[in-house]
Amino acid sequence: MSLRSSARKNGRFVLPGERLGVIEEFIPDMGTYVRDGIIYSRVVGRALLDLLNKRVSVYPLVHGAKVPKNGSIVLGQVSNVQTQNAVMRIFRIDKKQFSGFFTGILHISDVRLRYVESMFNVCKPCDIVRAKVISEKNRTYHLSTKDRNLGVVYAFCSRCGHMLELKRKGMCCPRCGKIEKRKTVLDYGGGVG
Ligand SMILES: [Zn+2]
């Protein structure tokens, strides 16, 4: 084990702003934020490095009781995509961290003001999406991305997993060259804050 990796032990105590890794090696999850490709802790808590799924998260030591409401702006990670809808795991509500587990559903009619043919051109699994809660029923939160500030914040290549870059003709993977489509936010890649 190198010095670098041994310094990032699982379960270690971290403070807000503490460096956890880079987005090339980890998917930022609950309790983290990204600036210039570097993943930092948002909260006081325990860092959890999921080496199998390449995720890094921080479990807060101070728990809040925040739950999504209508109108909340949430961040979620896409877990499943079908033609008509996408399912995501919400990990932040109104810029606040929380310790619960909430599922969000984005239906194709709530993606844009205009018609969208397929959800596969909107987002893909592992993407980070900023969306607005438009309704809640039985603890399932229905989301909308009908705004220039809402949509995919970070997209990852479905072939090699590298973060996609936003080019004039679409999303492009700088590593393998794959071209993909997304409904991105105006400030795509600019951070999850
Ligand atoms: Zn790629």
PDB file of C-alpha atoms and ligand atoms in Angstrom:
ATOM      1  CA  MET A   1       0.000   0.000   0.000  1.00  0.00           C
ATOM      2  CA  SER A   2       1.403   3.400  -0.935  1.00  0.00           C
ATOM      3  CA  LEU A   3       1.692   6.240   1.536  1.00  0.00           C
ATOM      4  CA  ARG A   4      -0.963   8.122  -0.384  1.00  0.00           C
ATOM      5  CA  SER A   5      -3.622   5.451  -0.154  1.00  0.00           C
ATOM      6  CA  SER A   6      -2.818   4.502   3.429  1.00  0.00           C
ATOM      7  CA  ALA A   7      -3.421   8.142   4.385  1.00  0.00           C
ATOM      8  CA  ARG A   8      -6.996   7.799   3.110  1.00  0.00           C
ATOM      9  CA  LYS A   9      -8.178   5.067   5.409  1.00  0.00           C
ATOM     10  CA  ASN A  10     -11.788   4.058   5.482  1.00  0.00           C
ATOM     11  CA  GLY A  11     -13.756   5.501   8.357  1.00  0.00           C
ATOM     12  CA  ARG A  12     -11.262   8.223   9.156  1.00  0.00           C
ATOM     13  CA  PHE A  13     -12.534  11.402  10.765  1.00  0.00           C
ATOM     14  CA  VAL A  14     -12.792  14.310   8.315  1.00  0.00           C
ATOM     15  CA  LEU A  15     -13.665  17.980   8.497  1.00  0.00           C
ATOM     16  CA  PRO A  16     -15.447  20.167   5.918  1.00  0.00           C
ATOM     17  CA  GLY A  17     -13.061  21.032   3.086  1.00  0.00           C
ATOM     18  CA  GLU A  18     -10.845  18.034   3.674  1.00  0.00           C
ATOM     19  CA  ARG A  19      -9.594  16.422   0.476  1.00  0.00           C
ATOM     20  CA  LEU A  20     -10.952  12.902  -0.174  1.00  0.00           C
ATOM     21  CA  GLY A  21      -9.780  12.117  -3.703  1.00  0.00           C
ATOM     22  CA  VAL A  22     -10.280  13.085  -7.328  1.00  0.00           C
ATOM     23  CA  ILE A  23     -13.255  12.471  -9.627  1.00  0.00           C
ATOM     24  CA  GLU A  24     -11.135  10.298 -11.939  1.00  0.00           C
ATOM     25  CA  GLU A  25     -10.907   7.693  -9.179  1.00  0.00           C
ATOM     26  CA  PHE A  26     -14.126   8.178  -7.196  1.00  0.00           C
ATOM     27  CA  ILE A  27     -17.743   9.113  -7.749  1.00  0.00           C
ATOM     28  CA  PRO A  28     -18.612  11.843  -5.263  1.00  0.00           C
ATOM     29  CA  ASP A  29     -21.471  10.674  -3.084  1.00  0.00           C
ATOM     30  CA  MET A  30     -23.260  11.797   0.057  1.00  0.00           C
ATOM     31  CA  GLY A  31     -21.415  14.337   2.188  1.00  0.00           C
ATOM     32  CA  THR A  32     -18.968  15.499  -0.458  1.00  0.00           C
ATOM     33  CA  TYR A  33     -18.511  18.276  -2.963  1.00  0.00           C
ATOM     34  CA  VAL A  34     -16.242  18.717  -5.960  1.00  0.00           C
ATOM     35  CA  ARG A  35     -14.135  21.668  -6.995  1.00  0.00           C
ATOM     36  CA  ASP A  36     -11.734  21.550  -9.938  1.00  0.00           C
ATOM     37  CA  GLY A  37     -11.979  17.776 -10.084  1.00  0.00           C
ATOM     38  CA  ILE A  38     -11.074  17.286  -6.428  1.00  0.00           C
ATOM     39  CA  ILE A  39     -13.543  15.740  -4.000  1.00  0.00           C
ATOM     40  CA  TYR A  40     -13.848  17.337  -0.553  1.00  0.00           C
ATOM     41  CA  SER A  41     -15.886  16.613   2.525  1.00  0.00           C
ATOM     42  CA  ARG A  42     -18.833  18.936   3.151  1.00  0.00           C
ATOM     43  CA  VAL A  43     -19.424  17.864   6.686  1.00  0.00           C
ATOM     44  CA  VAL A  44     -17.845  16.722   9.915  1.00  0.00           C
ATOM     45  CA  GLY A  45     -18.017  12.961   9.742  1.00  0.00           C
ATOM     46  CA  ARG A  46     -16.477   9.665   8.752  1.00  0.00           C
ATOM     47  CA  ALA A  47     -15.096   9.178   5.250  1.00  0.00           C
ATOM     48  CA  LEU A  48     -16.262   5.995   3.549  1.00  0.00           C
ATOM     49  CA  LEU A  49     -14.291   4.795   0.543  1.00  0.00           C
ATOM     50  CA  ASP A  50     -16.205   2.210  -1.430  1.00  0.00           C
ATOM     51  CA  LEU A  51     -13.364   0.800  -3.497  1.00  0.00           C
ATOM     52  CA  LEU A  52     -15.560  -1.748  -5.257  1.00  0.00           C
ATOM     53  CA  ASN A  53     -18.040   0.803  -6.625  1.00  0.00           C
ATOM     54  CA  LYS A  54     -15.480   3.616  -6.611  1.00  0.00           C
ATOM     55  CA  ARG A  55     -17.586   5.907  -4.458  1.00  0.00           C
ATOM     56  CA  VAL A  56     -16.535   8.201  -1.697  1.00  0.00           C
ATOM     57  CA  SER A  57     -18.982   9.533   0.855  1.00  0.00           C
ATOM     58  CA  VAL A  58     -18.913  11.098   4.297  1.00  0.00           C
ATOM     59  CA  TYR A  59     -21.397  10.101   6.951  1.00  0.00           C
ATOM     60  CA  PRO A  60     -22.108  13.103   9.135  1.00  0.00           C
ATOM     61  CA  LEU A  61     -21.623  12.888  12.873  1.00  0.00           C
ATOM     62  CA  VAL A  62     -24.283  15.537  13.355  1.00  0.00           C
ATOM     63  CA  HIS A  63     -27.548  14.340  11.888  1.00  0.00           C
ATOM     64  CA  GLY A  64     -30.208  16.651  10.559  1.00  0.00           C
ATOM     65  CA  ALA A  65     -33.813  15.756   9.919  1.00  0.00           C
ATOM     66  CA  LYS A  66     -34.068  17.401   6.511  1.00  0.00           C
ATOM     67  CA  VAL A  67     -36.490  15.838   4.052  1.00  0.00           C
ATOM     68  CA  PRO A  68     -37.369  16.955   0.522  1.00  0.00           C
ATOM     69  CA  LYS A  69     -40.427  19.178   0.071  1.00  0.00           C
ATOM     70  CA  ASN A  70     -42.229  20.560  -2.953  1.00  0.00           C
ATOM     71  CA  GLY A  71     -39.960  23.163  -4.486  1.00  0.00           C
ATOM     72  CA  SER A  72     -36.767  21.785  -2.912  1.00  0.00           C
ATOM     73  CA  ILE A  73     -33.741  21.755  -5.167  1.00  0.00           C
ATOM     74  CA  VAL A  74     -32.091  18.369  -4.805  1.00  0.00           C
ATOM     75  CA  LEU A  75     -28.999  16.630  -6.063  1.00  0.00           C
ATOM     76  CA  GLY A  76     -29.225  12.990  -6.941  1.00  0.00           C
ATOM     77  CA  GLN A  77     -27.264  10.247  -8.547  1.00  0.00           C
ATOM     78  CA  VAL A  78     -28.986   8.356 -11.334  1.00  0.00           C
ATOM     79  CA  SER A  79     -29.377   4.671 -10.508  1.00  0.00           C
ATOM     80  CA  ASN A  80     -31.621   3.468 -13.318  1.00  0.00           C
ATOM     81  CA  VAL A  81     -32.824   4.801 -16.677  1.00  0.00           C
ATOM     82  CA  GLN A  82     -35.712   3.593 -18.808  1.00  0.00           C
ATOM     83  CA  THR A  83     -37.278   5.137 -21.906  1.00  0.00           C
ATOM     84  CA  GLN A  84     -39.892   7.085 -19.957  1.00  0.00           C
ATOM     85  CA  ASN A  85     -38.203   7.819 -16.646  1.00  0.00           C
ATOM     86  CA  ALA A  86     -35.044   7.886 -14.583  1.00  0.00           C
ATOM     87  CA  VAL A  87     -34.662   6.908 -10.956  1.00  0.00           C
ATOM     88  CA  MET A  88     -32.139   8.599  -8.718  1.00  0.00           C
ATOM     89  CA  ARG A  89     -30.915   8.535  -5.172  1.00  0.00           C
ATOM     90  CA  ILE A  90     -31.214  11.987  -3.664  1.00  0.00           C
ATOM     91  CA  PHE A  91     -28.180  12.925  -1.601  1.00  0.00           C
ATOM     92  CA  ARG A  92     -28.605  16.632  -1.015  1.00  0.00           C
ATOM     93  CA  ILE A  93     -31.601  18.900  -0.370  1.00  0.00           C
ATOM     94  CA  ASP A  94     -31.426  22.686  -0.710  1.00  0.00           C
ATOM     95  CA  LYS A  95     -27.618  22.554  -0.380  1.00  0.00           C
ATOM     96  CA  LYS A  96     -27.905  20.740   2.938  1.00  0.00           C
ATOM     97  CA  GLN A  97     -26.625  17.335   3.766  1.00  0.00           C
ATOM     98  CA  PHE A  98     -28.865  14.745   5.293  1.00  0.00           C
ATOM     99  CA  SER A  99     -28.544  11.223   6.525  1.00  0.00           C
ATOM    100  CA  GLY A 100     -31.719   9.700   5.104  1.00  0.00           C
ATOM    101  CA  PHE A 101     -32.343   7.854   1.903  1.00  0.00           C
ATOM    102  CA  PHE A 102     -34.740   9.294  -0.651  1.00  0.00           C
ATOM    103  CA  THR A 103     -35.684   8.139  -4.105  1.00  0.00           C
ATOM    104  CA  GLY A 104     -36.453  10.610  -6.857  1.00  0.00           C
ATOM    105  CA  ILE A 105     -38.174   9.921 -10.155  1.00  0.00           C
ATOM    106  CA  LEU A 106     -37.791  12.078 -13.229  1.00  0.00           C
ATOM    107  CA  HIS A 107     -40.478  11.452 -15.836  1.00  0.00           C
ATOM    108  CA  ILE A 108     -39.790  12.278 -19.466  1.00  0.00           C
ATOM    109  CA  SER A 109     -42.570  14.900 -19.549  1.00  0.00           C
ATOM    110  CA  ASP A 110     -40.791  16.852 -16.779  1.00  0.00           C
ATOM    111  CA  VAL A 111     -37.357  17.033 -18.414  1.00  0.00           C
ATOM    112  CA  ARG A 112     -37.806  20.022 -20.721  1.00  0.00           C
ATOM    113  CA  LEU A 113     -40.511  22.421 -21.827  1.00  0.00           C
ATOM    114  CA  ARG A 114     -40.367  20.849 -25.257  1.00  0.00           C
ATOM    115  CA  TYR A 115     -40.881  17.213 -26.241  1.00  0.00           C
ATOM    116  CA  VAL A 116     -38.171  14.707 -25.344  1.00  0.00           C
ATOM    117  CA  GLU A 117     -38.106  11.423 -27.211  1.00  0.00           C
ATOM    118  CA  SER A 118     -36.102   9.186 -24.902  1.00  0.00           C
ATOM    119  CA  MET A 119     -34.746   9.410 -21.382  1.00  0.00           C
ATOM    120  CA  PHE A 120     -31.542   7.793 -22.647  1.00  0.00           C
ATOM    121  CA  ASN A 121     -30.719  11.172 -24.232  1.00  0.00           C
ATOM    122  CA  VAL A 122     -31.293  12.941 -20.902  1.00  0.00           C
ATOM    123  CA  CYS A 123     -29.156  11.103 -18.340  1.00  0.00           C
ATOM    124  CA  LYS A 124     -27.427   7.821 -17.692  1.00  0.00           C
ATOM    125  CA  PRO A 125     -26.648   5.761 -14.559  1.00  0.00           C
ATOM    126  CA  CYS A 126     -24.062   7.374 -12.238  1.00  0.00           C
ATOM    127  CA  ASP A 127     -24.734  10.901 -13.563  1.00  0.00           C
ATOM    128  CA  ILE A 128     -25.231  13.600 -10.953  1.00  0.00           C
ATOM    129  CA  VAL A 129     -28.470  15.531 -11.529  1.00  0.00           C
ATOM    130  CA  ARG A 130     -29.807  18.756 -10.034  1.00  0.00           C
ATOM    131  CA  ALA A 131     -33.614  18.800 -10.029  1.00  0.00           C
ATOM    132  CA  LYS A 132     -36.633  20.366  -8.380  1.00  0.00           C
ATOM    133  CA  VAL A 133     -39.160  18.405  -6.321  1.00  0.00           C
ATOM    134  CA  ILE A 134     -42.602  18.900  -7.896  1.00  0.00           C
ATOM    135  CA  SER A 135     -44.635  16.387  -5.901  1.00  0.00           C
ATOM    136  CA  GLU A 136     -44.308  13.727  -3.273  1.00  0.00           C
ATOM    137  CA  LYS A 137     -46.358  10.652  -2.709  1.00  0.00           C
ATOM    138  CA  ASN A 138     -45.591   7.731  -0.422  1.00  0.00           C
ATOM    139  CA  ARG A 139     -42.039   8.985   0.097  1.00  0.00           C
ATOM    140  CA  THR A 140     -41.356   8.987  -3.637  1.00  0.00           C
ATOM    141  CA  TYR A 141     -40.299  12.368  -4.920  1.00  0.00           C
ATOM    142  CA  HIS A 142     -41.203  13.425  -8.433  1.00  0.00           C
ATOM    143  CA  LEU A 143     -38.617  15.696  -9.984  1.00  0.00           C
ATOM    144  CA  SER A 144     -38.420  18.260 -12.752  1.00  0.00           C
ATOM    145  CA  THR A 145     -35.451  19.598 -14.721  1.00  0.00           C
ATOM    146  CA  LYS A 146     -37.457  22.239 -16.662  1.00  0.00           C
ATOM    147  CA  ASP A 147     -34.992  25.035 -16.087  1.00  0.00           C
ATOM    148  CA  ARG A 148     -31.598  25.992 -17.499  1.00  0.00           C
ATOM    149  CA  ASN A 149     -30.129  25.536 -14.019  1.00  0.00           C
ATOM    150  CA  LEU A 150     -31.532  22.019 -13.694  1.00  0.00           C
ATOM    151  CA  GLY A 151     -30.309  18.846 -15.317  1.00  0.00           C
ATOM    152  CA  VAL A 152     -27.110  16.838 -15.413  1.00  0.00           C
ATOM    153  CA  VAL A 153     -24.317  18.475 -13.398  1.00  0.00           C
ATOM    154  CA  TYR A 154     -21.785  15.711 -14.012  1.00  0.00           C
ATOM    155  CA  ALA A 155     -22.023  13.038 -16.699  1.00  0.00           C
ATOM    156  CA  PHE A 156     -19.882   9.954 -16.990  1.00  0.00           C
ATOM    157  CA  CYS A 157     -18.993   8.044 -20.137  1.00  0.00           C
ATOM    158  CA  SER A 158     -21.169   4.933 -20.447  1.00  0.00           C
ATOM    159  CA  ARG A 159     -18.258   3.085 -22.021  1.00  0.00           C
ATOM    160  CA  CYS A 160     -15.248   3.932 -19.845  1.00  0.00           C
ATOM    161  CA  GLY A 161     -16.640   5.949 -16.896  1.00  0.00           C
ATOM    162  CA  HIS A 162     -14.576   9.090 -17.473  1.00  0.00           C
ATOM    163  CA  MET A 163     -16.293  12.427 -16.893  1.00  0.00           C
ATOM    164  CA  LEU A 164     -17.756  13.753 -20.148  1.00  0.00           C
ATOM    165  CA  GLU A 165     -16.867  17.184 -21.470  1.00  0.00           C
ATOM    166  CA  LEU A 166     -19.496  19.486 -22.896  1.00  0.00           C
ATOM    167  CA  LYS A 167     -18.704  20.302 -26.535  1.00  0.00           C
ATOM    168  CA  ARG A 168     -20.708  22.164 -29.146  1.00  0.00           C
ATOM    169  CA  LYS A 169     -22.054  18.982 -30.705  1.00  0.00           C
ATOM    170  CA  GLY A 170     -22.774  17.109 -27.501  1.00  0.00           C
ATOM    171  CA  MET A 171     -21.041  15.389 -24.665  1.00  0.00           C
ATOM    172  CA  CYS A 172     -17.626  13.998 -25.486  1.00  0.00           C
ATOM    173  CA  CYS A 173     -15.428  11.558 -23.570  1.00  0.00           C
ATOM    174  CA  PRO A 174     -11.845  12.879 -23.556  1.00  0.00           C
ATOM    175  CA  ARG A 175     -10.504   9.386 -22.836  1.00  0.00           C
ATOM    176  CA  CYS A 176     -12.263   7.120 -25.360  1.00  0.00           C
ATOM    177  CA  GLY A 177     -13.874   9.625 -27.727  1.00  0.00           C
ATOM    178  CA  LYS A 178     -17.459   8.443 -27.248  1.00  0.00           C
ATOM    179  CA  ILE A 179     -20.137  11.043 -28.029  1.00  0.00           C
ATOM    180  CA  GLU A 180     -23.261  10.998 -25.876  1.00  0.00           C
ATOM    181  CA  LYS A 181     -26.332  13.137 -25.211  1.00  0.00           C
ATOM    182  CA  ARG A 182     -27.497  14.690 -21.956  1.00  0.00           C
ATOM    183  CA  LYS A 183     -29.806  17.413 -20.673  1.00  0.00           C
ATOM    184  CA  THR A 184     -27.133  19.439 -18.919  1.00  0.00           C
ATOM    185  CA  VAL A 185     -27.306  22.420 -16.629  1.00  0.00           C
ATOM    186  CA  LEU A 186     -25.994  25.762 -17.860  1.00  0.00           C
ATOM    187  CA  ASP A 187     -22.978  25.495 -15.556  1.00  0.00           C
ATOM    188  CA  TYR A 188     -22.194  21.872 -16.392  1.00  0.00           C
ATOM    189  CA  GLY A 189     -19.021  20.658 -14.635  1.00  0.00           C
ATOM    190  CA  GLY A 190     -18.903  23.752 -12.492  1.00  0.00           C
ATOM    191  CA  GLY A 191     -19.467  21.962  -9.198  1.00  0.00           C
ATOM    192  CA  VAL A 192     -22.382  20.524  -7.314  1.00  0.00           C
ATOM    193  CA  GLY A 193     -22.914  23.566  -5.081  1.00  0.00           C
TER     194      GLY A 193
HETATM  195 ZN    ZN B   1     -15.130   7.081 -22.461  1.00  0.00          ZN
END
